[in-house]
JSON list of C-alpha atoms and ligand atoms in Angstrom, two decimals:
[
{"chain": "A", "resi": 289, "resn": "MET", "atom": "CA", "xyz": [40.84, 17.63, 27.38]},
{"chain": "A", "resi": 290, "resn": "TRP", "atom": "CA", "xyz": [43.86, 16.79, 29.51]},
{"chain": "A", "resi": 291, "resn": "LYS", "atom": "CA", "xyz": [43.74, 17.46, 33.53]},
{"chain": "A", "resi": 292, "resn": "ALA", "atom": "CA", "xyz": [46.45, 17.51, 34.58]},
{"chain": "A", "resi": 293, "resn": "ASP", "atom": "CA", "xyz": [45.25, 16.06, 37.87]},
{"chain": "A", "resi": 294, "resn": "ARG", "atom": "CA", "xyz": [43.69, 12.72, 36.16]},
{"chain": "A", "resi": 295, "resn": "TYR", "atom": "CA", "xyz": [46.65, 11.89, 34.71]},
{"chain": "A", "resi": 296, "resn": "ALA", "atom": "CA", "xyz": [48.56, 11.78, 38.21]},
{"chain": "A", "resi": 297, "resn": "THR", "atom": "CA", "xyz": [46.88, 9.54, 39.36]},
{"chain": "A", "resi": 298, "resn": "HIS", "atom": "CA", "xyz": [45.87, 7.55, 36.81]},
{"chain": "A", "resi": 299, "resn": "ALA", "atom": "CA", "xyz": [49.63, 7.16, 33.98]},
{"chain": "A", "resi": 300, "resn": "PRO", "atom": "CA", "xyz": [52.83, 8.25, 37.19]},
{"chain": "A", "resi": 301, "resn": "PHE", "atom": "CA", "xyz": [54.42, 6.10, 35.27]},
{"chain": "A", "resi": 302, "resn": "VAL", "atom": "CA", "xyz": [54.37, 7.61, 32.89]},
{"chain": "A", "resi": 303, "resn": "PRO", "atom": "CA", "xyz": [57.07, 10.41, 33.42]},
{"chain": "A", "resi": 304, "resn": "LEU", "atom": "CA", "xyz": [59.00, 7.45, 35.79]},
{"chain": "A", "resi": 305, "resn": "LEU", "atom": "CA", "xyz": [59.36, 5.61, 32.78]},
{"chain": "A", "resi": 306, "resn": "GLY", "atom": "CA", "xyz": [60.67, 8.04, 30.67]},
{"chain": "A", "resi": 307, "resn": "VAL", "atom": "CA", "xyz": [64.36, 8.41, 32.33]},
{"chain": "A", "resi": 308, "resn": "PRO", "atom": "CA", "xyz": [65.83, 5.71, 30.48]},
{"chain": "A", "resi": 309, "resn": "VAL", "atom": "CA", "xyz": [64.98, 8.22, 27.45]},
{"chain": "A", "resi": 310, "resn": "LEU", "atom": "CA", "xyz": [66.46, 11.25, 29.75]},
{"chain": "A", "resi": 311, "resn": "GLU", "atom": "CA", "xyz": [69.57, 8.93, 30.00]},
{"chain": "A", "resi": 312, "resn": "LEU", "atom": "CA", "xyz": [69.84, 8.56, 26.65]},
{"chain": "A", "resi": 313, "resn": "LEU", "atom": "CA", "xyz": [69.76, 12.43, 26.25]},
{"chain": "A", "resi": 314, "resn": "ASN", "atom": "CA", "xyz": [72.13, 13.10, 28.73]},
{"chain": "A", "resi": 315, "resn": "PRO", "atom": "CA", "xyz": [71.29, 16.54, 29.22]},
{"chain": "A", "resi": 316, "resn": "GLN", "atom": "CA", "xyz": [74.48, 18.97, 29.47]},
{"chain": "A", "resi": 317, "resn": "PRO", "atom": "CA", "xyz": [74.72, 21.87, 31.76]},
{"chain": "A", "resi": 318, "resn": "GLY", "atom": "CA", "xyz": [74.49, 24.95, 29.50]},
{"chain": "A", "resi": 319, "resn": "GLU", "atom": "CA", "xyz": [72.56, 23.40, 26.84]},
{"chain": "A", "resi": 320, "resn": "ARG", "atom": "CA", "xyz": [68.79, 24.74, 26.14]},
{"chain": "A", "resi": 321, "resn": "ILE", "atom": "CA", "xyz": [67.15, 21.91, 25.48]},
{"chain": "A", "resi": 322, "resn": "LEU", "atom": "CA", "xyz": [63.30, 21.88, 23.97]},
{"chain": "A", "resi": 323, "resn": "ASP", "atom": "CA", "xyz": [60.50, 19.15, 25.27]},
{"chain": "A", "resi": 324, "resn": "VAL", "atom": "CA", "xyz": [58.64, 18.54, 22.71]},
{"chain": "A", "resi": 325, "resn": "GLY", "atom": "CA", "xyz": [54.41, 17.88, 24.89]},
{"chain": "A", "resi": 326, "resn": "CYS", "atom": "CA", "xyz": [56.29, 18.42, 28.11]},
{"chain": "A", "resi": 327, "resn": "GLY", "atom": "CA", "xyz": [53.08, 17.34, 29.83]},
{"chain": "A", "resi": 328, "resn": "ASP", "atom": "CA", "xyz": [52.98, 18.51, 33.36]},
{"chain": "A", "resi": 329, "resn": "ALA", "atom": "CA", "xyz": [56.71, 19.00, 32.73]},
{"chain": "A", "resi": 330, "resn": "VAL", "atom": "CA", "xyz": [57.54, 15.94, 35.61]},
{"chain": "A", "resi": 331, "resn": "LEU", "atom": "CA", "xyz": [61.05, 15.02, 32.89]},
{"chain": "A", "resi": 332, "resn": "SER", "atom": "CA", "xyz": [61.60, 18.95, 31.85]},
{"chain": "A", "resi": 333, "resn": "ASP", "atom": "CA", "xyz": [62.21, 19.77, 35.72]},
{"chain": "A", "resi": 334, "resn": "LYS", "atom": "CA", "xyz": [64.69, 16.54, 35.74]},
{"chain": "A", "resi": 335, "resn": "ILE", "atom": "CA", "xyz": [66.82, 18.01, 32.75]},
{"chain": "A", "resi": 336, "resn": "ARG", "atom": "CA", "xyz": [67.01, 21.48, 34.43]},
{"chain": "A", "resi": 337, "resn": "GLU", "atom": "CA", "xyz": [68.30, 19.68, 37.72]},
{"chain": "A", "resi": 338, "resn": "ALA", "atom": "CA", "xyz": [70.95, 18.62, 35.18]},
{"chain": "A", "resi": 339, "resn": "GLY", "atom": "CA", "xyz": [71.71, 22.16, 34.90]},
{"chain": "A", "resi": 340, "resn": "ALA", "atom": "CA", "xyz": [70.49, 22.63, 30.78]},
{"chain": "A", "resi": 341, "resn": "SER", "atom": "CA", "xyz": [67.88, 25.26, 30.80]},
{"chain": "A", "resi": 342, "resn": "VAL", "atom": "CA", "xyz": [64.69, 24.05, 28.96]},
{"chain": "A", "resi": 343, "resn": "VAL", "atom": "CA", "xyz": [61.16, 25.07, 27.37]},
{"chain": "A", "resi": 344, "resn": "GLY", "atom": "CA", "xyz": [58.69, 22.57, 26.87]},
{"chain": "A", "resi": 345, "resn": "ILE", "atom": "CA", "xyz": [55.87, 23.08, 24.56]},
{"chain": "A", "resi": 346, "resn": "ASP", "atom": "CA", "xyz": [52.00, 20.89, 24.77]},
{"chain": "A", "resi": 347, "resn": "SER", "atom": "CA", "xyz": [49.09, 21.47, 23.30]},
{"chain": "A", "resi": 348, "resn": "SER", "atom": "CA", "xyz": [46.82, 21.26, 26.70]},
{"chain": "A", "resi": 349, "resn": "PRO", "atom": "CA", "xyz": [46.54, 24.92, 29.05]},
{"chain": "A", "resi": 350, "resn": "ASP", "atom": "CA", "xyz": [46.00, 22.53, 31.76]},
{"chain": "A", "resi": 351, "resn": "MET", "atom": "CA", "xyz": [48.98, 20.14, 31.34]},
{"chain": "A", "resi": 352, "resn": "VAL", "atom": "CA", "xyz": [50.96, 24.07, 30.89]},
{"chain": "A", "resi": 353, "resn": "GLU", "atom": "CA", "xyz": [50.00, 25.68, 34.12]},
{"chain": "A", "resi": 354, "resn": "ALA", "atom": "CA", "xyz": [51.23, 22.18, 35.86]},
{"chain": "A", "resi": 355, "resn": "ALA", "atom": "CA", "xyz": [54.26, 22.54, 34.44]},
{"chain": "A", "resi": 356, "resn": "LYS", "atom": "CA", "xyz": [54.26, 26.16, 35.61]},
{"chain": "A", "resi": 357, "resn": "ARG", "atom": "CA", "xyz": [53.44, 25.52, 39.03]},
{"chain": "A", "resi": 358, "resn": "LEU", "atom": "CA", "xyz": [57.46, 23.19, 39.03]},
{"chain": "A", "resi": 359, "resn": "GLY", "atom": "CA", "xyz": [58.57, 26.93, 37.18]},
{"chain": "A", "resi": 360, "resn": "VAL", "atom": "CA", "xyz": [59.36, 24.92, 33.70]},
{"chain": "A", "resi": 361, "resn": "ASP", "atom": "CA", "xyz": [59.93, 27.80, 31.40]},
{"chain": "A", "resi": 362, "resn": "ALA", "atom": "CA", "xyz": [56.01, 25.78, 29.75]},
{"chain": "A", "resi": 363, "resn": "ARG", "atom": "CA", "xyz": [54.13, 27.24, 26.77]},
{"chain": "A", "resi": 364, "resn": "LEU", "atom": "CA", "xyz": [50.94, 26.58, 24.55]},
{"chain": "A", "resi": 365, "resn": "ALA", "atom": "CA", "xyz": [52.44, 25.56, 21.39]},
{"chain": "A", "resi": 366, "resn": "ASP", "atom": "CA", "xyz": [51.53, 23.34, 18.69]},
{"chain": "A", "resi": 367, "resn": "ALA", "atom": "CA", "xyz": [53.63, 20.81, 17.98]},
{"chain": "A", "resi": 368, "resn": "ALA", "atom": "CA", "xyz": [53.14, 21.27, 14.56]},
{"chain": "A", "resi": 369, "resn": "ASP", "atom": "CA", "xyz": [53.50, 24.68, 14.09]},
{"chain": "A", "resi": 370, "resn": "LEU", "atom": "CA", "xyz": [56.95, 25.34, 16.01]},
{"chain": "A", "resi": 371, "resn": "LYS", "atom": "CA", "xyz": [58.02, 29.01, 15.47]},
{"chain": "A", "resi": 372, "resn": "PHE", "atom": "CA", "xyz": [61.73, 28.00, 16.71]},
{"chain": "A", "resi": 373, "resn": "GLU", "atom": "CA", "xyz": [64.95, 28.80, 14.91]},
{"chain": "A", "resi": 374, "resn": "ALA", "atom": "CA", "xyz": [68.20, 27.01, 15.45]},
{"chain": "A", "resi": 375, "resn": "GLU", "atom": "CA", "xyz": [67.91, 28.37, 18.84]},
{"chain": "A", "resi": 376, "resn": "PHE", "atom": "CA", "xyz": [68.09, 24.91, 21.11]},
{"chain": "A", "resi": 377, "resn": "ASP", "atom": "CA", "xyz": [70.96, 22.27, 21.14]},
{"chain": "A", "resi": 378, "resn": "ALA", "atom": "CA", "xyz": [68.84, 19.56, 21.84]},
{"chain": "A", "resi": 379, "resn": "ALA", "atom": "CA", "xyz": [64.55, 17.93, 21.60]},
{"chain": "A", "resi": 380, "resn": "PHE", "atom": "CA", "xyz": [63.54, 15.63, 23.96]},
{"chain": "A", "resi": 381, "resn": "SER", "atom": "CA", "xyz": [60.45, 13.68, 23.26]},
{"chain": "A", "resi": 382, "resn": "ASN", "atom": "CA", "xyz": [58.65, 11.16, 25.66]},
{"chain": "A", "resi": 383, "resn": "ALA", "atom": "CA", "xyz": [55.20, 9.58, 25.71]},
{"chain": "A", "resi": 384, "resn": "ALA", "atom": "CA", "xyz": [53.32, 12.39, 23.97]},
{"chain": "A", "resi": 385, "resn": "LEU", "atom": "CA", "xyz": [54.79, 11.83, 19.61]},
{"chain": "A", "resi": 386, "resn": "HIS", "atom": "CA", "xyz": [51.97, 9.74, 18.96]},
{"chain": "A", "resi": 387, "resn": "TRP", "atom": "CA", "xyz": [49.26, 12.27, 19.96]},
{"chain": "A", "resi": 388, "resn": "MET", "atom": "CA", "xyz": [50.00, 14.38, 16.92]},
{"chain": "A", "resi": 389, "resn": "ASN", "atom": "CA", "xyz": [48.58, 12.63, 15.03]},
{"chain": "A", "resi": 390, "resn": "ARG", "atom": "CA", "xyz": [47.53, 15.42, 12.24]},
{"chain": "A", "resi": 391, "resn": "ASP", "atom": "CA", "xyz": [50.71, 15.81, 10.84]},
{"chain": "A", "resi": 392, "resn": "PRO", "atom": "CA", "xyz": [53.91, 14.29, 12.10]},
{"chain": "A", "resi": 393, "resn": "ASP", "atom": "CA", "xyz": [55.75, 15.69, 9.17]},
{"chain": "A", "resi": 394, "resn": "ALA", "atom": "CA", "xyz": [55.30, 19.14, 10.40]},
{"chain": "A", "resi": 395, "resn": "VAL", "atom": "CA", "xyz": [56.39, 18.52, 13.93]},
{"chain": "A", "resi": 396, "resn": "LEU", "atom": "CA", "xyz": [59.79, 16.81, 13.05]},
{"chain": "A", "resi": 397, "resn": "LYS", "atom": "CA", "xyz": [59.84, 19.90, 10.61]},
{"chain": "A", "resi": 398, "resn": "GLY", "atom": "CA", "xyz": [59.40, 22.32, 13.40]},
{"chain": "A", "resi": 399, "resn": "VAL", "atom": "CA", "xyz": [61.97, 20.16, 15.71]},
{"chain": "A", "resi": 400, "resn": "ARG", "atom": "CA", "xyz": [64.25, 20.52, 13.48]},
{"chain": "A", "resi": 401, "resn": "ARG", "atom": "CA", "xyz": [64.12, 24.03, 12.06]},
{"chain": "A", "resi": 402, "resn": "ALA", "atom": "CA", "xyz": [64.57, 24.36, 16.29]},
{"chain": "A", "resi": 403, "resn": "LEU", "atom": "CA", "xyz": [67.39, 22.95, 16.88]},
{"chain": "A", "resi": 404, "resn": "ARG", "atom": "CA", "xyz": [71.41, 24.14, 15.50]},
{"chain": "A", "resi": 405, "resn": "PRO", "atom": "CA", "xyz": [72.99, 22.18, 13.10]},
{"chain": "A", "resi": 406, "resn": "GLY", "atom": "CA", "xyz": [74.18, 19.21, 14.97]},
{"chain": "A", "resi": 407, "resn": "GLY", "atom": "CA", "xyz": [71.66, 18.75, 18.18]},
{"chain": "A", "resi": 408, "resn": "ARG", "atom": "CA", "xyz": [70.45, 15.93, 18.70]},
{"chain": "A", "resi": 409, "resn": "PHE", "atom": "CA", "xyz": [66.12, 14.83, 19.33]},
{"chain": "A", "resi": 410, "resn": "VAL", "atom": "CA", "xyz": [66.21, 12.16, 21.48]},
{"chain": "A", "resi": 411, "resn": "GLY", "atom": "CA", "xyz": [62.63, 10.66, 21.97]},
{"chain": "A", "resi": 412, "resn": "GLU", "atom": "CA", "xyz": [60.19, 8.00, 22.73]},
{"chain": "A", "resi": 413, "resn": "PHE", "atom": "CA", "xyz": [57.05, 7.39, 21.94]},
{"chain": "A", "resi": 414, "resn": "GLY", "atom": "CA", "xyz": [53.98, 4.45, 20.71]},
{"chain": "A", "resi": 415, "resn": "GLY", "atom": "CA", "xyz": [55.22, 2.56, 18.37]},
{"chain": "A", "resi": 416, "resn": "HIS", "atom": "CA", "xyz": [53.40, -0.36, 15.75]},
{"chain": "A", "resi": 417, "resn": "GLY", "atom": "CA", "xyz": [51.11, -2.48, 17.71]},
{"chain": "A", "resi": 418, "resn": "ASN", "atom": "CA", "xyz": [51.07, 0.12, 21.14]},
{"chain": "A", "resi": 419, "resn": "VAL", "atom": "CA", "xyz": [48.03, -0.73, 23.53]},
{"chain": "A", "resi": 420, "resn": "ALA", "atom": "CA", "xyz": [46.78, -2.76, 20.23]},
{"chain": "A", "resi": 421, "resn": "ALA", "atom": "CA", "xyz": [43.97, -4.95, 22.45]},
{"chain": "A", "resi": 422, "resn": "VAL", "atom": "CA", "xyz": [42.53, -2.03, 23.82]},
{"chain": "A", "resi": 423, "resn": "THR", "atom": "CA", "xyz": [42.52, -0.52, 20.28]},
{"chain": "A", "resi": 424, "resn": "VAL", "atom": "CA", "xyz": [40.90, -3.56, 18.78]},
{"chain": "A", "resi": 425, "resn": "ALA", "atom": "CA", "xyz": [38.41, -2.95, 21.39]},
{"chain": "A", "resi": 426, "resn": "LEU", "atom": "CA", "xyz": [37.80, 0.57, 21.17]},
{"chain": "A", "resi": 427, "resn": "LEU", "atom": "CA", "xyz": [37.04, -0.11, 18.18]},
{"chain": "A", "resi": 428, "resn": "ALA", "atom": "CA", "xyz": [34.54, -3.17, 18.06]},
{"chain": "A", "resi": 429, "resn": "VAL", "atom": "CA", "xyz": [32.36, -1.15, 20.25]},
{"chain": "A", "resi": 430, "resn": "LEU", "atom": "CA", "xyz": [31.94, 1.60, 18.23]},
{"chain": "A", "resi": 431, "resn": "SER", "atom": "CA", "xyz": [31.15, -0.52, 15.36]},
{"chain": "A", "resi": 432, "resn": "LYS", "atom": "CA", "xyz": [28.49, -2.17, 17.14]},
{"chain": "A", "resi": 433, "resn": "HIS", "atom": "CA", "xyz": [26.80, 1.29, 18.68]},
{"chain": "A", "resi": 434, "resn": "GLY", "atom": "CA", "xyz": [26.96, 1.71, 14.57]},
{"chain": "A", "resi": 435, "resn": "ILE", "atom": "CA", "xyz": [30.04, 4.18, 14.23]},
{"chain": "A", "resi": 436, "resn": "ASN", "atom": "CA", "xyz": [30.83, 3.37, 10.37]},
{"chain": "A", "resi": 437, "resn": "ASP", "atom": "CA", "xyz": [34.37, 4.12, 10.16]},
{"chain": "A", "resi": 438, "resn": "PRO", "atom": "CA", "xyz": [35.28, 4.68, 14.39]},
{"chain": "A", "resi": 439, "resn": "SER", "atom": "CA", "xyz": [39.53, 4.26, 13.15]},
{"chain": "A", "resi": 440, "resn": "ALA", "atom": "CA", "xyz": [38.75, 7.91, 11.90]},
{"chain": "A", "resi": 441, "resn": "LEU", "atom": "CA", "xyz": [38.11, 8.68, 15.26]},
{"chain": "A", "resi": 442, "resn": "ASN", "atom": "CA", "xyz": [41.44, 7.72, 16.57]},
{"chain": "A", "resi": 443, "resn": "PRO", "atom": "CA", "xyz": [43.62, 10.12, 18.00]},
{"chain": "A", "resi": 444, "resn": "TRP", "atom": "CA", "xyz": [46.85, 7.73, 17.98]},
{"chain": "A", "resi": 445, "resn": "TYR", "atom": "CA", "xyz": [49.79, 7.29, 15.88]},
{"chain": "A", "resi": 446, "resn": "PHE", "atom": "CA", "xyz": [52.13, 4.18, 16.01]},
{"chain": "A", "resi": 447, "resn": "PRO", "atom": "CA", "xyz": [54.24, 4.12, 12.90]},
{"chain": "A", "resi": 448, "resn": "ALA", "atom": "CA", "xyz": [56.81, 1.28, 12.64]},
{"chain": "A", "resi": 449, "resn": "PRO", "atom": "CA", "xyz": [60.10, 1.48, 12.86]},
{"chain": "A", "resi": 450, "resn": "ALA", "atom": "CA", "xyz": [60.97, 1.88, 8.91]},
{"chain": "A", "resi": 451, "resn": "GLU", "atom": "CA", "xyz": [58.21, 4.25, 8.61]},
{"chain": "A", "resi": 452, "resn": "TYR", "atom": "CA", "xyz": [58.69, 6.72, 11.19]},
{"chain": "A", "resi": 453, "resn": "ARG", "atom": "CA", "xyz": [63.14, 6.56, 10.39]},
{"chain": "A", "resi": 454, "resn": "ALA", "atom": "CA", "xyz": [62.01, 7.78, 6.94]},
{"chain": "A", "resi": 455, "resn": "LYS", "atom": "CA", "xyz": [60.11, 10.97, 8.49]},
{"chain": "A", "resi": 456, "resn": "LEU", "atom": "CA", "xyz": [63.04, 11.78, 10.18]},
{"chain": "A", "resi": 457, "resn": "GLU", "atom": "CA", "xyz": [65.20, 11.79, 7.31]},
{"chain": "A", "resi": 458, "resn": "ARG", "atom": "CA", "xyz": [62.79, 13.61, 5.11]},
{"chain": "A", "resi": 459, "resn": "ALA", "atom": "CA", "xyz": [62.43, 16.47, 8.01]},
{"chain": "A", "resi": 460, "resn": "GLY", "atom": "CA", "xyz": [66.45, 16.52, 7.58]},
{"chain": "A", "resi": 461, "resn": "PHE", "atom": "CA", "xyz": [68.30, 13.87, 10.49]},
{"chain": "A", "resi": 462, "resn": "ASP", "atom": "CA", "xyz": [70.28, 11.41, 10.45]},
{"chain": "A", "resi": 463, "resn": "VAL", "atom": "CA", "xyz": [69.01, 8.33, 12.27]},
{"chain": "A", "resi": 464, "resn": "GLU", "atom": "CA", "xyz": [71.92, 6.97, 15.31]},
{"chain": "A", "resi": 465, "resn": "SER", "atom": "CA", "xyz": [69.47, 4.39, 16.55]},
{"chain": "A", "resi": 466, "resn": "ILE", "atom": "CA", "xyz": [65.06, 2.90, 16.40]},
{"chain": "A", "resi": 467, "resn": "GLU", "atom": "CA", "xyz": [64.15, 0.33, 17.63]},
{"chain": "A", "resi": 468, "resn": "LEU", "atom": "CA", "xyz": [60.90, -0.75, 18.67]},
{"chain": "A", "resi": 469, "resn": "PHE", "atom": "CA", "xyz": [60.01, -3.11, 21.66]},
{"chain": "A", "resi": 470, "resn": "PRO", "atom": "CA", "xyz": [57.20, -4.56, 24.06]},
{"chain": "A", "resi": 471, "resn": "ARG", "atom": "CA", "xyz": [56.75, -2.49, 27.76]},
{"chain": "A", "resi": 472, "resn": "PRO", "atom": "CA", "xyz": [54.18, -4.42, 29.39]},
{"chain": "A", "resi": 473, "resn": "THR", "atom": "CA", "xyz": [52.84, -1.37, 31.42]},
{"chain": "A", "resi": 474, "resn": "ILE", "atom": "CA", "xyz": [51.15, -2.28, 35.11]},
{"chain": "A", "resi": 475, "resn": "LEU", "atom": "CA", "xyz": [48.06, -0.12, 35.35]},
{"chain": "A", "resi": 476, "resn": "PRO", "atom": "CA", "xyz": [48.28, 1.73, 39.02]},
{"chain": "A", "resi": 477, "resn": "THR", "atom": "CA", "xyz": [44.28, 1.60, 39.40]},
{"chain": "A", "resi": 478, "resn": "ASP", "atom": "CA", "xyz": [42.04, 0.12, 36.33]},
{"chain": "A", "resi": 479, "resn": "MET", "atom": "CA", "xyz": [40.86, 0.01, 32.57]},
{"chain": "A", "resi": 480, "resn": "HIS", "atom": "CA", "xyz": [38.47, 2.00, 33.01]},
{"chain": "A", "resi": 481, "resn": "GLY", "atom": "CA", "xyz": [40.71, 4.81, 34.86]},
{"chain": "A", "resi": 482, "resn": "TRP", "atom": "CA", "xyz": [43.06, 4.31, 31.38]},
{"chain": "A", "resi": 483, "resn": "LEU", "atom": "CA", "xyz": [40.45, 4.92, 29.60]},
{"chain": "A", "resi": 484, "resn": "GLU", "atom": "CA", "xyz": [39.32, 8.00, 30.71]},
{"chain": "A", "resi": 485, "resn": "THR", "atom": "CA", "xyz": [42.24, 9.50, 31.03]},
{"chain": "A", "resi": 486, "resn": "PHE", "atom": "CA", "xyz": [43.11, 8.76, 26.81]},
{"chain": "A", "resi": 487, "resn": "ALA", "atom": "CA", "xyz": [40.78, 7.60, 25.04]},
{"chain": "A", "resi": 488, "resn": "GLU", "atom": "CA", "xyz": [38.46, 9.94, 25.27]},
{"chain": "A", "resi": 489, "resn": "PRO", "atom": "CA", "xyz": [37.94, 10.95, 21.95]},
{"chain": "A", "resi": 490, "resn": "PHE", "atom": "CA", "xyz": [37.21, 7.57, 20.36]},
{"chain": "A", "resi": 491, "resn": "PHE", "atom": "CA", "xyz": [33.23, 8.34, 23.59]},
{"chain": "A", "resi": 492, "resn": "GLN", "atom": "CA", "xyz": [32.79, 11.59, 22.48]},
{"chain": "A", "resi": 493, "resn": "ALA", "atom": "CA", "xyz": [31.25, 9.87, 19.27]},
{"chain": "A", "resi": 494, "resn": "LEU", "atom": "CA", "xyz": [28.49, 8.32, 20.89]},
{"chain": "A", "resi": 495, "resn": "PRO", "atom": "CA", "xyz": [25.53, 10.31, 22.56]},
{"chain": "A", "resi": 496, "resn": "SER", "atom": "CA", "xyz": [26.15, 10.79, 25.60]},
{"chain": "A", "resi": 497, "resn": "SER", "atom": "CA", "xyz": [22.99, 8.16, 26.67]},
{"chain": "A", "resi": 498, "resn": "ASP", "atom": "CA", "xyz": [25.70, 5.66, 25.13]},
{"chain": "A", "resi": 499, "resn": "ARG", "atom": "CA", "xyz": [28.88, 6.26, 26.57]},
{"chain": "A", "resi": 500, "resn": "ALA", "atom": "CA", "xyz": [28.94, 4.40, 29.86]},
{"chain": "A", "resi": 501, "resn": "GLY", "atom": "CA", "xyz": [27.20, 1.49, 28.68]},
{"chain": "A", "resi": 502, "resn": "ALA", "atom": "CA", "xyz": [30.45, 1.83, 25.60]},
{"chain": "A", "resi": 503, "resn": "LEU", "atom": "CA", "xyz": [33.01, 2.07, 28.25]},
{"chain": "A", "resi": 504, "resn": "HIS", "atom": "CA", "xyz": [32.05, -1.28, 30.54]},
{"chain": "A", "resi": 505, "resn": "ASP", "atom": "CA", "xyz": [32.00, -2.74, 26.88]},
{"chain": "A", "resi": 506, "resn": "VAL", "atom": "CA", "xyz": [35.04, -2.08, 25.98]},
{"chain": "A", "resi": 507, "resn": "ILE", "atom": "CA", "xyz": [36.56, -2.91, 29.54]},
{"chain": "A", "resi": 508, "resn": "GLY", "atom": "CA", "xyz": [34.77, -6.13, 29.32]},
{"chain": "A", "resi": 509, "resn": "LEU", "atom": "CA", "xyz": [36.43, -7.13, 25.77]},
{"chain": "A", "resi": 510, "resn": "PRO", "atom": "CA", "xyz": [39.99, -7.42, 26.46]},
{"chain": "A", "resi": 511, "resn": "LYS", "atom": "CA", "xyz": [39.77, -8.06, 29.99]},
{"chain": "A", "resi": 512, "resn": "PRO", "atom": "CA", "xyz": [40.44, -12.18, 29.75]},
{"chain": "A", "resi": 513, "resn": "ALA", "atom": "CA", "xyz": [43.96, -11.22, 28.14]},
{"chain": "A", "resi": 514, "resn": "LEU", "atom": "CA", "xyz": [44.70, -8.20, 30.22]},
{"chain": "A", "resi": 515, "resn": "CYS", "atom": "CA", "xyz": [43.72, -8.80, 33.67]},
{"chain": "A", "resi": 516, "resn": "ASP", "atom": "CA", "xyz": [44.96, -10.53, 36.38]},
{"chain": "A", "resi": 517, "resn": "ALA", "atom": "CA", "xyz": [43.17, -12.70, 38.62]},
{"chain": "A", "resi": 518, "resn": "GLU", "atom": "CA", "xyz": [43.17, -9.99, 41.04]},
{"chain": "A", "resi": 519, "resn": "GLY", "atom": "CA", "xyz": [42.17, -7.85, 39.53]},
{"chain": "A", "resi": 520, "resn": "ARG", "atom": "CA", "xyz": [45.91, -6.01, 38.40]},
{"chain": "A", "resi": 521, "resn": "TRP", "atom": "CA", "xyz": [44.96, -4.33, 33.97]},
{"chain": "A", "resi": 522, "resn": "THR", "atom": "CA", "xyz": [48.54, -4.81, 32.67]},
{"chain": "A", "resi": 523, "resn": "VAL", "atom": "CA", "xyz": [48.34, -3.17, 28.81]},
{"chain": "A", "resi": 524, "resn": "ASP", "atom": "CA", "xyz": [50.49, -4.30, 25.70]},
{"chain": "A", "resi": 525, "resn": "TYR", "atom": "CA", "xyz": [52.53, -1.18, 25.36]},
{"chain": "A", "resi": 526, "resn": "VAL", "atom": "CA", "xyz": [54.74, -0.66, 22.93]},
{"chain": "A", "resi": 527, "resn": "ARG", "atom": "CA", "xyz": [57.68, 1.83, 22.33]},
{"chain": "A", "resi": 528, "resn": "LEU", "atom": "CA", "xyz": [60.10, 3.62, 19.52]},
{"chain": "A", "resi": 529, "resn": "ARG", "atom": "CA", "xyz": [62.82, 4.95, 20.81]},
{"chain": "A", "resi": 530, "resn": "PHE", "atom": "CA", "xyz": [65.49, 6.60, 18.35]},
{"chain": "A", "resi": 531, "resn": "VAL", "atom": "CA", "xyz": [68.24, 9.16, 18.81]},
{"chain": "A", "resi": 532, "resn": "ALA", "atom": "CA", "xyz": [68.30, 11.56, 15.88]},
{"chain": "A", "resi": 533, "resn": "ARG", "atom": "CA", "xyz": [70.82, 14.58, 15.11]},
{"chain": "A", "resi": 534, "resn": "ALA", "atom": "CA", "xyz": [70.39, 17.11, 12.97]},
{"chain": "A", "resi": 535, "resn": "LYS", "atom": "CA", "xyz": [71.73, 17.83, 9.67]},
{"chain": "B", "resi": 189, "resn": "BEZ", "atom": "C1", "xyz": [51.72, 5.37, 25.19]},
{"chain": "B", "resi": 189, "resn": "BEZ", "atom": "O1", "xyz": [51.80, 6.45, 26.16]},
{"chain": "B", "resi": 189, "resn": "BEZ", "atom": "O2", "xyz": [51.53, 4.46, 24.66]},
{"chain": "B", "resi": 189, "resn": "BEZ", "atom": "C2", "xyz": [49.80, 5.92, 25.33]},
{"chain": "B", "resi": 189, "resn": "BEZ", "atom": "C3", "xyz": [48.64, 5.92, 25.95]},
{"chain": "B", "resi": 189, "resn": "BEZ", "atom": "C4", "xyz": [47.92, 6.56, 26.45]},
{"chain": "B", "resi": 189, "resn": "BEZ", "atom": "C5", "xyz": [47.06, 6.43, 24.80]},
{"chain": "B", "resi": 189, "resn": "BEZ", "atom": "C6", "xyz": [47.89, 5.56, 24.28]},
{"chain": "B", "resi": 189, "resn": "BEZ", "atom": "C7", "xyz": [49.51, 5.82, 24.29]}
]
């Protein structure tokens, strides 16, 4: 369950590092823009500051409430079941599409339907290889705790550029650019806070009596690679950034 306050404490870098994606979107006064997976809407608010009107959608009630507190028109919705029809000039998404792992094609079709022809979709999310060291640790520890197929618990979708380009094209977009690049990210707190904020679905599979020990083990495995002598963690984020246009 997403908690807006926990997110703001352990991951304030998410909207900050999303600013280049916002610049790529280049929102114009009077435009109507859909923010897909708006979270606490820090970036939706910046789109509004540019003079555009924004609708944010998110599947977390806590995030939608936080977004509304900023005055953003935020709606609780499943991104794989969007109901908008040709009513937006552009769609935007930062650090959210990797959570929509159940049916990414349905997400893209819904975004395409929401856009007028020629409307742009500008996004960035976790791409192939994202948070690999932490993922390996999570899968190894769950396996050690007797989970047969720990990959089935993985809530994340981190596609390679060719795979996502094909999905965008199948959904009715022309892809203007798509690139994968590493973005090592220093955590403002620590791995414990990061795992509690982002990796809950992995731990829920364990009996509650096992969770603290498993968390401890998941922190210990990547520590030699990701944590420096001062105790600062740098996570191996990889971004997939794209600009696509509705046909
Ligand atoms: C990401 O933004 O890439 C991300 C954040 C939390 C968990 C997984 C990926």
